[in-house]
XYZ file of C-alpha atoms in Angstrom:
365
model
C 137.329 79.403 95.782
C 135.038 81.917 97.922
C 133.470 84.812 96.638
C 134.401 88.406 98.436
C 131.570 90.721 98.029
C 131.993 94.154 98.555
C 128.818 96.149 99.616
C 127.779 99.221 100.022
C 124.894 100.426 102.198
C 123.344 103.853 103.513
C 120.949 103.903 106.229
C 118.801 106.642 105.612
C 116.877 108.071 108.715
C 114.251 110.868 108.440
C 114.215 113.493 111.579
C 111.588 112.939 113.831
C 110.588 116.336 113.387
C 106.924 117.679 113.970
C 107.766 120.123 111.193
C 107.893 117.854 108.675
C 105.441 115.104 109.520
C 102.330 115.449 111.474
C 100.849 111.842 111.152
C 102.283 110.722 107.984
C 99.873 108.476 106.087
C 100.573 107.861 103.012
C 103.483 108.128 100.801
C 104.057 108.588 96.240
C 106.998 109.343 94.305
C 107.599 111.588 91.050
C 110.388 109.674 89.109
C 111.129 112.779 86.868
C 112.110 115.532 90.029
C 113.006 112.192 92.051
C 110.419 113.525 95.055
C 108.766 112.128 97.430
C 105.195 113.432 98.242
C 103.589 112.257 102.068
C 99.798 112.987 102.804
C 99.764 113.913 106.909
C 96.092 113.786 108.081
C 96.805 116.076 111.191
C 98.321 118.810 109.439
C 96.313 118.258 106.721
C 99.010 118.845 104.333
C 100.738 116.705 101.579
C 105.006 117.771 102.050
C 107.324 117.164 99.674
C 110.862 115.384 100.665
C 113.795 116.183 97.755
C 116.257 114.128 96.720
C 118.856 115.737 99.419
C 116.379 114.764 102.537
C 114.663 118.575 102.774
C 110.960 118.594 103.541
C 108.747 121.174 102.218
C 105.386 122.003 102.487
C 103.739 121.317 98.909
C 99.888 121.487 99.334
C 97.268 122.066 102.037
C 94.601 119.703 101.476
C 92.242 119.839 104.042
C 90.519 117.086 106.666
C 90.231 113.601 105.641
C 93.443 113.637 103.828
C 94.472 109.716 103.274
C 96.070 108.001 99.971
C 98.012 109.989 97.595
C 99.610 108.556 93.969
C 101.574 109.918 91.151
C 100.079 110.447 87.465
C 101.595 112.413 84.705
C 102.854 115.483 86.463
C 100.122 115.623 89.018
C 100.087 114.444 93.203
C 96.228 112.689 93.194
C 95.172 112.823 96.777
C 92.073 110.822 98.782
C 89.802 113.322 100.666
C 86.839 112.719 102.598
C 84.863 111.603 99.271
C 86.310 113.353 96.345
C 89.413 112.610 94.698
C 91.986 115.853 93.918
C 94.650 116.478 91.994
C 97.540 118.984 92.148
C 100.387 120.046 89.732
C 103.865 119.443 90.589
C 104.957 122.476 88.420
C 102.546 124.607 90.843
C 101.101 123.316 93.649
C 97.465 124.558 92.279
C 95.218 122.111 92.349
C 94.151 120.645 88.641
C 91.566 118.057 89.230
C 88.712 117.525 91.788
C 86.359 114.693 91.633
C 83.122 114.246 94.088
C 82.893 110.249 94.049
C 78.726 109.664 94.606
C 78.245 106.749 97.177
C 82.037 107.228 98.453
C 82.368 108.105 102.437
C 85.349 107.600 103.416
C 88.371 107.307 100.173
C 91.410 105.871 101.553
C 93.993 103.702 100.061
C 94.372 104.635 95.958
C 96.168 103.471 93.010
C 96.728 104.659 89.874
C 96.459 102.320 86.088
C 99.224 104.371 84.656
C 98.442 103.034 81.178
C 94.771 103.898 81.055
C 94.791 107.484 83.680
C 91.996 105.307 85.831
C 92.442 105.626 89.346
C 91.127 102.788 91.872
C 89.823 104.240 95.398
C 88.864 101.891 98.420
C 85.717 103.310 100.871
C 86.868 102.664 104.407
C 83.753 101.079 105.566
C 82.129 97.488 106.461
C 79.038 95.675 104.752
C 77.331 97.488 101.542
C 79.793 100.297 101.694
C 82.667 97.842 101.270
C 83.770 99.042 97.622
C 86.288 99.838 95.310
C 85.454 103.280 93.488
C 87.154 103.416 90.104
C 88.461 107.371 88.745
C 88.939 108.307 84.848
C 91.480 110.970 85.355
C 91.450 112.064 81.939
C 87.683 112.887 82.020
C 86.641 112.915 85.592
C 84.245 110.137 85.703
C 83.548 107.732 88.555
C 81.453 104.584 89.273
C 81.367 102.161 91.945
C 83.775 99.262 90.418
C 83.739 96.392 92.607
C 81.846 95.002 95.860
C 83.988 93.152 98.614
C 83.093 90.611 101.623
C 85.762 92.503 103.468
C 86.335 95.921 104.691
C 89.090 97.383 102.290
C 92.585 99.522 103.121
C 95.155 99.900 100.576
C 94.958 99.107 96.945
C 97.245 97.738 94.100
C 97.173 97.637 90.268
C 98.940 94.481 89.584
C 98.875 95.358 85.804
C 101.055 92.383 84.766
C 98.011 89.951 86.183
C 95.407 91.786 85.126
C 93.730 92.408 88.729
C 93.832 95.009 91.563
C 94.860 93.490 94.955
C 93.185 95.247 98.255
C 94.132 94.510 101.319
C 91.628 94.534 104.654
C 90.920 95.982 107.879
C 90.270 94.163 111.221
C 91.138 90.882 112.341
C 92.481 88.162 110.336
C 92.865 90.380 107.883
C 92.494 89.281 104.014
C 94.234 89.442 101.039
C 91.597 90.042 97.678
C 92.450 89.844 94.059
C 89.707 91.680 91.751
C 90.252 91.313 87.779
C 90.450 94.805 86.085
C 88.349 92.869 83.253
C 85.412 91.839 85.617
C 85.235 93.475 88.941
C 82.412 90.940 89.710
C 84.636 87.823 90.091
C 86.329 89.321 93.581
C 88.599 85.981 95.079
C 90.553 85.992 98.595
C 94.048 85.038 97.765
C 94.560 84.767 101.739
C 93.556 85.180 104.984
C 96.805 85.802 106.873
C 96.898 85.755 110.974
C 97.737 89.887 111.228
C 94.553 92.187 112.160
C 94.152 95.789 110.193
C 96.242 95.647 106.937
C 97.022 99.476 106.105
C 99.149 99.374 102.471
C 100.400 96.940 100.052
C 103.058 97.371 96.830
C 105.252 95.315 94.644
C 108.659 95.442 93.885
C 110.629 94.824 90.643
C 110.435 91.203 91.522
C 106.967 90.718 92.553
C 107.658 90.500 95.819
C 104.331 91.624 97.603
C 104.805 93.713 100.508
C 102.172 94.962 103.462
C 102.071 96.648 106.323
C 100.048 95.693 109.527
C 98.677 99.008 111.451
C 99.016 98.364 115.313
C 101.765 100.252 117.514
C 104.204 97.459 117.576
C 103.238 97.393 113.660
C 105.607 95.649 110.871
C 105.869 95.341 107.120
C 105.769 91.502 106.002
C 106.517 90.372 102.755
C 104.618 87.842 100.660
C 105.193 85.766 97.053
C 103.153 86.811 94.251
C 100.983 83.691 94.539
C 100.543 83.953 98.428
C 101.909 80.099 98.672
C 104.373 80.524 101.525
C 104.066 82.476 105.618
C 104.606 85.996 105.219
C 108.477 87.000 105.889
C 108.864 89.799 108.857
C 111.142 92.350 106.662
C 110.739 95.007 109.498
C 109.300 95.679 112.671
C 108.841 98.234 115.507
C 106.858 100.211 113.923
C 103.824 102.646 115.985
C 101.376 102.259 113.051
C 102.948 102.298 109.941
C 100.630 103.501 107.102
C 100.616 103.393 103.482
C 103.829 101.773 102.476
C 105.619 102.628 99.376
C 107.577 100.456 97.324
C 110.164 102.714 95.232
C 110.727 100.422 91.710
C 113.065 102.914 90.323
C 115.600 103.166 93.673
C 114.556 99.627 95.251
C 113.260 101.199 98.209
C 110.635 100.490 100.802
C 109.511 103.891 102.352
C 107.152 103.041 106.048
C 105.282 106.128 106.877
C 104.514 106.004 110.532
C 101.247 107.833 112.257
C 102.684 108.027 115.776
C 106.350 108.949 115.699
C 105.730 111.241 112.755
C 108.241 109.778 110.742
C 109.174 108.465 107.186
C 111.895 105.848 107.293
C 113.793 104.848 103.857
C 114.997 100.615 103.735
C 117.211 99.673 100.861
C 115.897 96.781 99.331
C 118.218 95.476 97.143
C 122.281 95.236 97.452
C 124.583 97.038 94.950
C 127.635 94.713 94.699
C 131.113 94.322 93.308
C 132.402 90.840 93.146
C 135.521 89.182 92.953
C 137.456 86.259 93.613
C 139.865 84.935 96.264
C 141.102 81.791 97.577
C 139.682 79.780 100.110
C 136.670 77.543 101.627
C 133.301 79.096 103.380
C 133.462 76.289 106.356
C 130.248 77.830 108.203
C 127.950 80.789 108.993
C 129.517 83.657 110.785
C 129.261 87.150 111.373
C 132.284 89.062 112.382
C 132.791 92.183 114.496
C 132.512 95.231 112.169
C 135.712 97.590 111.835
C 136.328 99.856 112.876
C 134.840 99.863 115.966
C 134.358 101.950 117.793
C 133.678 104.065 114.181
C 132.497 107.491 112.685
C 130.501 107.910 110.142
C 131.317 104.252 108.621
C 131.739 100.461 109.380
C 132.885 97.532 107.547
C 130.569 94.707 108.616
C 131.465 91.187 107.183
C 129.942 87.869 107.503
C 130.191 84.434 105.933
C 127.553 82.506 104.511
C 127.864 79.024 103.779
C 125.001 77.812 102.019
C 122.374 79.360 99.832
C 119.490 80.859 101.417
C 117.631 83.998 102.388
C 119.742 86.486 104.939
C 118.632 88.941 107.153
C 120.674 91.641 108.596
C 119.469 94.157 110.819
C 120.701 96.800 112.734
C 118.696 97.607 116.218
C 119.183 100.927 119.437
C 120.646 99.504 122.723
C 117.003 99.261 123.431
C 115.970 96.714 120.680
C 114.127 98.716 118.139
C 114.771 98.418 115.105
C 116.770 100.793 113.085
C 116.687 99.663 109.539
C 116.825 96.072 107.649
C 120.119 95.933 105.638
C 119.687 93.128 103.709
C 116.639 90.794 103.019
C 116.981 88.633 99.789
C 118.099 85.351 98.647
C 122.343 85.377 98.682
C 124.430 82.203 97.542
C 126.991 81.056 99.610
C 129.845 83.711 99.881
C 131.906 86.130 101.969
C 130.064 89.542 102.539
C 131.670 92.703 103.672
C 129.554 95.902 103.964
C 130.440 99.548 104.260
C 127.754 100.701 106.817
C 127.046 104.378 106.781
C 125.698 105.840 109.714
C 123.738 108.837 108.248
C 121.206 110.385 110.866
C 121.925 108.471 113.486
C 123.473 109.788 117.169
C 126.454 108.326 118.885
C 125.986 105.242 120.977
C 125.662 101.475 121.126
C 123.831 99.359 118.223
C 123.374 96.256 117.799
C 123.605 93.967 114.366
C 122.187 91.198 113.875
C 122.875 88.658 111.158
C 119.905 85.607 110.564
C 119.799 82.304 107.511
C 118.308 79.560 108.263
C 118.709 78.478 111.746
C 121.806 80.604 112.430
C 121.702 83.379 114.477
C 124.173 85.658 115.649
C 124.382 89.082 117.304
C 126.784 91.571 117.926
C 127.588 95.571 119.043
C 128.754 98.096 117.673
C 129.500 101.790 118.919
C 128.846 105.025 116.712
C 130.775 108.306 118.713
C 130.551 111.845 116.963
C-alpha cells in the first residue's frame, strides 16, 4: 500500500511596492481583525496589511521606529527610548513609556499573561540589557544584564525564560529565566554573524533570522542540540521575523527590497489510500506545464525524513519554501498556486536526505 496525499499550497507574494514598505523592520499580528501590523524605519510609519493583501497606512510613529508586538487591542511599538502604544479601534496612540537608561529599544516581546513587555537596548558592554515594561501601569526597570549585544527577544512562557538573540559575529543564542534575570546562560553560539529576530512555532520549533544581504531564516530545536536547518534564503536583510501560531506562517520582513514575504509552514492534507510500492525518491514534472494560475507538483518519498521543497526565479533566488517538516514515506501531489507571481520560468526543487532533484516549470499569463 502507498499513501496518496493530496496538498494544497498558496504562495503568497507581497508587491514590492515603495508604497507599502519603506524598510520593513519588524512585523505583529492581531488574531481578532486577522491583521498584520509592519514597523518601516524610513517612512517612519507602522502599515497595516488585511486579510485580502491591502496595505494601509495605520500610524506615523516617528524616527527610531524598530520592534512592534500585539497586546489586548493595542500595536506596542520600540522608539528611540520609550515604548508606545496605539489602539487598533483608532489609530490614537494609548500608551507612551520613557524607559530611563534605554538608548536604543529594538527587538520587543510581549508576556501576554502578565501585560509586561521585554525590550532589548541595541548596544555593546554596560548598555547590553533587557528593559522590562508593565503595560498595565507603565512602569519600567532595567531587567537583565547580558555578555552579548542583544537583537530580538522571545517570551518562551512554557520554559519560564526569555530567549535574545545577538548582534555581530558568531552570534549567540541567551536564555534568561523570567524568575531571576540574574542567572543569564548561552544556549549557543552558532557560526552566523548579526542575529536580527527569533519566534516559535506551535511545535517549538525555534526560528531566526541572520541580517546580511544574502540573509536567511534558520531553524533550530528547542534545546539547541542539533546545526541550524536553512528554511529560507536570499534574503537582503531580513528583519524581525514573525512566526504566525494561529495560520502556521513565517512572515520575513526585508530592509532592502521593501518587502514582506508570507511562507506556509505547515501542510493541510487529505489522505487516502491506493495500491502500490514507493521503490525510491522522485520528483516528477508538475502538470500542467506549461500552467496558469495552478500546478500539480508530485513527488515520491521513500523513507521517513525531513523534505524540502522549494520553488526558485530562472535566476536562483528563492521564491518561497513549500514544504519543510518531517513527512513519512508516501506519494505527494501538490496544487501549486501561483498568486503574485509574473509569467516565466521557475524552478522546483525537491531535497531528503541525500536526494536531490531539480526541475522547471513555466508560469504564462
Amino acid at each position: 500500500m502507498k499513501l496518496l496525499f493530496t496538498v494544497i499550497i498558496s504562495l503568497i507574494i507581497s508587491s514590492n511596492s515603495f508604497s507599502q514598505y519603506s524598510n520593513p523592520e519588524s512585523v505583529t499580528y492581531d488574531p481578532v481583525g486577522k491583521n498584520y501590523y509592519i514597523s518601516n524605519t524610513l517612512s517612519q510609519k507602522i502599515v497595516k496589511r488585511d486579510p485580502s493583501g491591502t496595505v494601509t497606512d495605520f500610524a506615523t510613529v516617528g524616527s527610531s521606529i524598530y520592534g512592534v508586538t500585539y497586546y489586548n487591542g493595542n500595536i506596542y511599538v520600540a522608539n528611540g527610548n520609550r515604548i508606545r502604544g496605539y489602539s487598533i479601534a483608532t489609530g490614537t496612540q494609548v500608551f507612551l513609556d520613557t524607559v530611563t537608561g534605554a538608548t536604543f529599544l529594538n527587538g520587543i516581546a510581549i508576556d501576554s499573561t502578565t501585560g509586561i513587555l521585554y525590550a532589548s537596548n541595541f548596544a555593546s558592554g554596560l548598555n547590553a540589557r533587557i528593559y522590562k515594561v508593565n503595560l498595565n501601569n507603565g512602569e519600567s526597570n532595567a531587567w537583565a544584564n547580558l555578555p552579548r549585544q542583544p537583537n530580538g527577544v522571545y517570551v518562551d512562557k512554557a520554559r519560564n525564560r526569555v530567549l535574545v538573540c545577538s548582534w555581530g559575529a558568531n552570534a549567540v543564542i541567551m536564555g534568561v529565566p523570567i524568575s531571576d534575570s540574574t542567572s543569564v546562560s548561552t544556549l549557543i553560539t552558532t557560526p552566523y554573524a548579526n542575529l536580527d529576530g527569533i519566534k516559535l512555532d506551535r511545535n517549538d520549533h525555534v526560528y531566526i533570522s541572520v541580517y546580511s544581504s544574502t540573509g536567511s531564516v534558520v531553524r533550530y530545536d528547542i534545546n539547541f542540540s542539533f546545526p541550524a536547518f536553512v528554511v529560507a534564503s536570499g534574503f537582503s536583510n531580513p528583519a524581525d521575523i514573525y512566526v504566525n501560531r494561529w495560520t502556521d506562517t513565517l512572515v520575513v520582513p526585508s530592509a532592502n527590497t521593501n518587502t514582506v514575504l508570507f511562507f506556509p509552514l505547515s501542510i493541510p492534507t487529505n489522505i487516502s489510500q491506493v495500491n502500490g510500492v514507493i521503490s525510491d525518491f522522485k520528483l516528477n514534472q508538475n502538470y500542467p506545464n506549461p500552467f496558469n494560475p495552478e500546478t500539480k507538483i508530485s513527488f515520491s518519498v521513500f523513507s521517513k525524513g525531513v523534505v524540502n521543497l522549494s520553488v526558485y526565479d530562472i535566476s536562483g533566488k528563492l521564491i518561497s519554501t513549500l514544504i519543510n517538516s518531517e513527512l513519512n514515506a508516501g506519494e505527494y501531489e501538490y496544487n501549486f498556486k501561483s498568486n503574485g507571481l509574473p509569467s516565466g520560468m521557475y524552478f522546483y526543487k525537491l531535497k531528503s536526505g541525500n536526494f536531490t532533484e531539480t526541475k522547471m516549470m513555466t508560469l504564462i499569463k
